[in-house]
PDB file of C-alpha atoms in Angstrom:
ATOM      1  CA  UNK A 284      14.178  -9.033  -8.267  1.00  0.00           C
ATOM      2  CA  UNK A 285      12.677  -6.138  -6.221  1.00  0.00           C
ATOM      3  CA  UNK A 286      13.723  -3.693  -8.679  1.00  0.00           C
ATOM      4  CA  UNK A 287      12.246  -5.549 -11.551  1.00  0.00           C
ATOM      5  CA  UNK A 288       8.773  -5.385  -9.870  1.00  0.00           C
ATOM      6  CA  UNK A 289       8.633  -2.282  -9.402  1.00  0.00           C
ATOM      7  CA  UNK A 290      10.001  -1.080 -12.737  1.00  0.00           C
ATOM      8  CA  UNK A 291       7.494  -3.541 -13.965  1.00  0.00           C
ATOM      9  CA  UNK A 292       4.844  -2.046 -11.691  1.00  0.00           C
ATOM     10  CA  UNK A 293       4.903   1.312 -12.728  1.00  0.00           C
ATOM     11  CA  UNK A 294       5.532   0.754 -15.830  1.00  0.00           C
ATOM     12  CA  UNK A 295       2.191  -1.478 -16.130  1.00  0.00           C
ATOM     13  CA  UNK A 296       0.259   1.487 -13.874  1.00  0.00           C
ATOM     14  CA  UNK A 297       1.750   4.300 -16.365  1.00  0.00           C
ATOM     15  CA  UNK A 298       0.262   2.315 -19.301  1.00  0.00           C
ATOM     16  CA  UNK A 299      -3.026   1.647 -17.516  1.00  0.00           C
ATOM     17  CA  UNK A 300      -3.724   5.108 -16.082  1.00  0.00           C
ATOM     18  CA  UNK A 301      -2.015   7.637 -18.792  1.00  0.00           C
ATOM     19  CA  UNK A 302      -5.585   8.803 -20.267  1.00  0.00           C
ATOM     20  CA  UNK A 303      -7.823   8.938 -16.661  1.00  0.00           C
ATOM     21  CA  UNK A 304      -4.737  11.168 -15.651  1.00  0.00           C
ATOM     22  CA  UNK A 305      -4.703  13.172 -18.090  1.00  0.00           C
ATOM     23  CA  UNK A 306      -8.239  13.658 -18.279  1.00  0.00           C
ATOM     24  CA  UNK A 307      -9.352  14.414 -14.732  1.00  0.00           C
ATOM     25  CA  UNK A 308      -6.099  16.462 -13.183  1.00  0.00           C
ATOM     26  CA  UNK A 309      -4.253  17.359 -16.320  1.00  0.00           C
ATOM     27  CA  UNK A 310      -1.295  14.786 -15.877  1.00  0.00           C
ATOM     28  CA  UNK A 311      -0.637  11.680 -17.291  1.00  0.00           C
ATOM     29  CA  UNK A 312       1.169  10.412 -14.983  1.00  0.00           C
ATOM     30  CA  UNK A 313      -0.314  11.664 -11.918  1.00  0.00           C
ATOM     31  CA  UNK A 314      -1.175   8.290 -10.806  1.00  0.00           C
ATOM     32  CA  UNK A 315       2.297   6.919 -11.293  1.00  0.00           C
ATOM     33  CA  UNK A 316       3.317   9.933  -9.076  1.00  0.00           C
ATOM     34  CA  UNK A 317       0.898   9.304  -6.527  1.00  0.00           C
ATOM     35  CA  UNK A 318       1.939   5.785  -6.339  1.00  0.00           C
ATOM     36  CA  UNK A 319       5.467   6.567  -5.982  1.00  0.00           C
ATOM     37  CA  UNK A 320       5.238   9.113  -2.956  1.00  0.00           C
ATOM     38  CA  UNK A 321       2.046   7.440  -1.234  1.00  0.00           C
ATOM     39  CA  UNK A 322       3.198   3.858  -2.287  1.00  0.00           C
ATOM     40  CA  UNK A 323       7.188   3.344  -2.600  1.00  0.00           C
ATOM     41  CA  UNK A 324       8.544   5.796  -0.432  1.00  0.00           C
ATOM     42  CA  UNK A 325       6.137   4.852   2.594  1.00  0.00           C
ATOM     43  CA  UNK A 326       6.678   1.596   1.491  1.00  0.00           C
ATOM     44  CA  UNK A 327      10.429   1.702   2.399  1.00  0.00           C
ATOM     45  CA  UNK A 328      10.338   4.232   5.256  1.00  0.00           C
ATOM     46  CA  UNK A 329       8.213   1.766   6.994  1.00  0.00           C
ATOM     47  CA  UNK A 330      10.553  -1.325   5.779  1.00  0.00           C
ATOM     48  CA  UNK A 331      13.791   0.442   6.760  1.00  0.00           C
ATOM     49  CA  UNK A 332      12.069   1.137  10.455  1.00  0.00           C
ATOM     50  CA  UNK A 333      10.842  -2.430  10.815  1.00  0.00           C
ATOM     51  CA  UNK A 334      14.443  -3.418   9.422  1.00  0.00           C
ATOM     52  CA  UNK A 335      15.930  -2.015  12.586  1.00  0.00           C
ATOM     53  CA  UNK A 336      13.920  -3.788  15.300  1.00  0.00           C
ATOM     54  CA  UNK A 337      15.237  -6.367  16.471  1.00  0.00           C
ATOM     55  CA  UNK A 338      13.152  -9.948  15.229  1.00  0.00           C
ATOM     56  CA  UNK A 339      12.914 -11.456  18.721  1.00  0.00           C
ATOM     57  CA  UNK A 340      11.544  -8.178  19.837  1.00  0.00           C
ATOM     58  CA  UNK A 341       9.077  -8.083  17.149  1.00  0.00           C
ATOM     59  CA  UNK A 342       8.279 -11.905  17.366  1.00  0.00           C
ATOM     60  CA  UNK A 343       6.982 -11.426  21.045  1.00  0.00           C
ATOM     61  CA  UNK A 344       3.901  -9.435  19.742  1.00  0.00           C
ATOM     62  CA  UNK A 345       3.512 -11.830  16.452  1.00  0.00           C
ATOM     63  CA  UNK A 346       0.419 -13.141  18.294  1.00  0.00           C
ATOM     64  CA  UNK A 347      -1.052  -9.406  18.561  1.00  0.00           C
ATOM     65  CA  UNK A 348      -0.229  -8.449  15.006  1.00  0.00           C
ATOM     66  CA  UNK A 349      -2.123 -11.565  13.374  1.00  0.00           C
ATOM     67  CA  UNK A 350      -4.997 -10.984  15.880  1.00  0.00           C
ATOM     68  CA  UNK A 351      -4.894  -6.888  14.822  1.00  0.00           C
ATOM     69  CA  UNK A 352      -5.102  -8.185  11.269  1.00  0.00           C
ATOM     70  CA  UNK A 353      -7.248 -11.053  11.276  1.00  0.00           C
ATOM     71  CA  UNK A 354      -9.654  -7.740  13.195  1.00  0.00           C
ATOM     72  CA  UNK A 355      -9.061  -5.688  10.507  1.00  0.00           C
ATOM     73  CA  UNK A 356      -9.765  -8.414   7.785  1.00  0.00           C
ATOM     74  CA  UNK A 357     -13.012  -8.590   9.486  1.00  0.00           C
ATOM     75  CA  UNK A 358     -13.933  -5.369   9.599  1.00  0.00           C
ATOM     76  CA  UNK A 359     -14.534  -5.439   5.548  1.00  0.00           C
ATOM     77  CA  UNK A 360     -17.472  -6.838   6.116  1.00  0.00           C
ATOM     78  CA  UNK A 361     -19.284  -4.812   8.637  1.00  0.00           C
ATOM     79  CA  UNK A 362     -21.971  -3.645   6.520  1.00  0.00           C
ATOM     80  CA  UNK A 363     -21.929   0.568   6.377  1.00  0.00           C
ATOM     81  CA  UNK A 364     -18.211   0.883   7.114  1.00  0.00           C
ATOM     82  CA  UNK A 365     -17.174   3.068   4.558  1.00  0.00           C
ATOM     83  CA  UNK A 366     -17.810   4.444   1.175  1.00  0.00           C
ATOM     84  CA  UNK A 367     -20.001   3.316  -1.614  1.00  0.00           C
ATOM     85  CA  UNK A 368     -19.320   5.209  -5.097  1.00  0.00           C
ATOM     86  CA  UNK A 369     -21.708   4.147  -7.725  1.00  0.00           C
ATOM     87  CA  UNK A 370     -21.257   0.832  -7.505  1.00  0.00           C
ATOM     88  CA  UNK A 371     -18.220   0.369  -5.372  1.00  0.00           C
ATOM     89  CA  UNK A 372     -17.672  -0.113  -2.202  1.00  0.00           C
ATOM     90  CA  UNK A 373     -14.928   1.340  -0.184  1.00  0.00           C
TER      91      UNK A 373
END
């Protein structure tokens, strides 16, 4: 099932992005690269790390972690935090 998403994934982004790659740096599928080194393979660096902790270590701080994210949910919407680009906002 994982597998399938992410075939489907990049297949989907290669489709999307081919012409704004190959436009701007020359590559067609320098998106689907970017994805893959900045995406994927953090992706399951940080899952294999997390995979070796143990749960009832990691379940003491599962107060802390939905606090740190509910903060960083929040902080979205602190006006002039970030980057506006024509019309969108980073």
């Amino acid at each position: 099932m994982f597998g399938t998403l992410v075939v489907s994934g990049f297949l989907y982004l290669s489709s999307a992005s081919m012409v704004a790659g190959s436009k701007k740096f020359g590559d067609p599928f320098f998106f689907v690269k970017d994805q893959f080194f900045k995406g994927l393979v953090v992706g399951l660096i940080a899952f294999l790390v997390l995979y070796l902790i143990d749960l009832k270590f990691l379940r003491k701080f599962s107060l802390l972690f939905l606090i740190g994210n509910i903060f960083l949910l929040l902080l979205t919407k602190v006006p002039g935090l970030g980057i506006e680009d024509a019309t969108a906002d980073r």
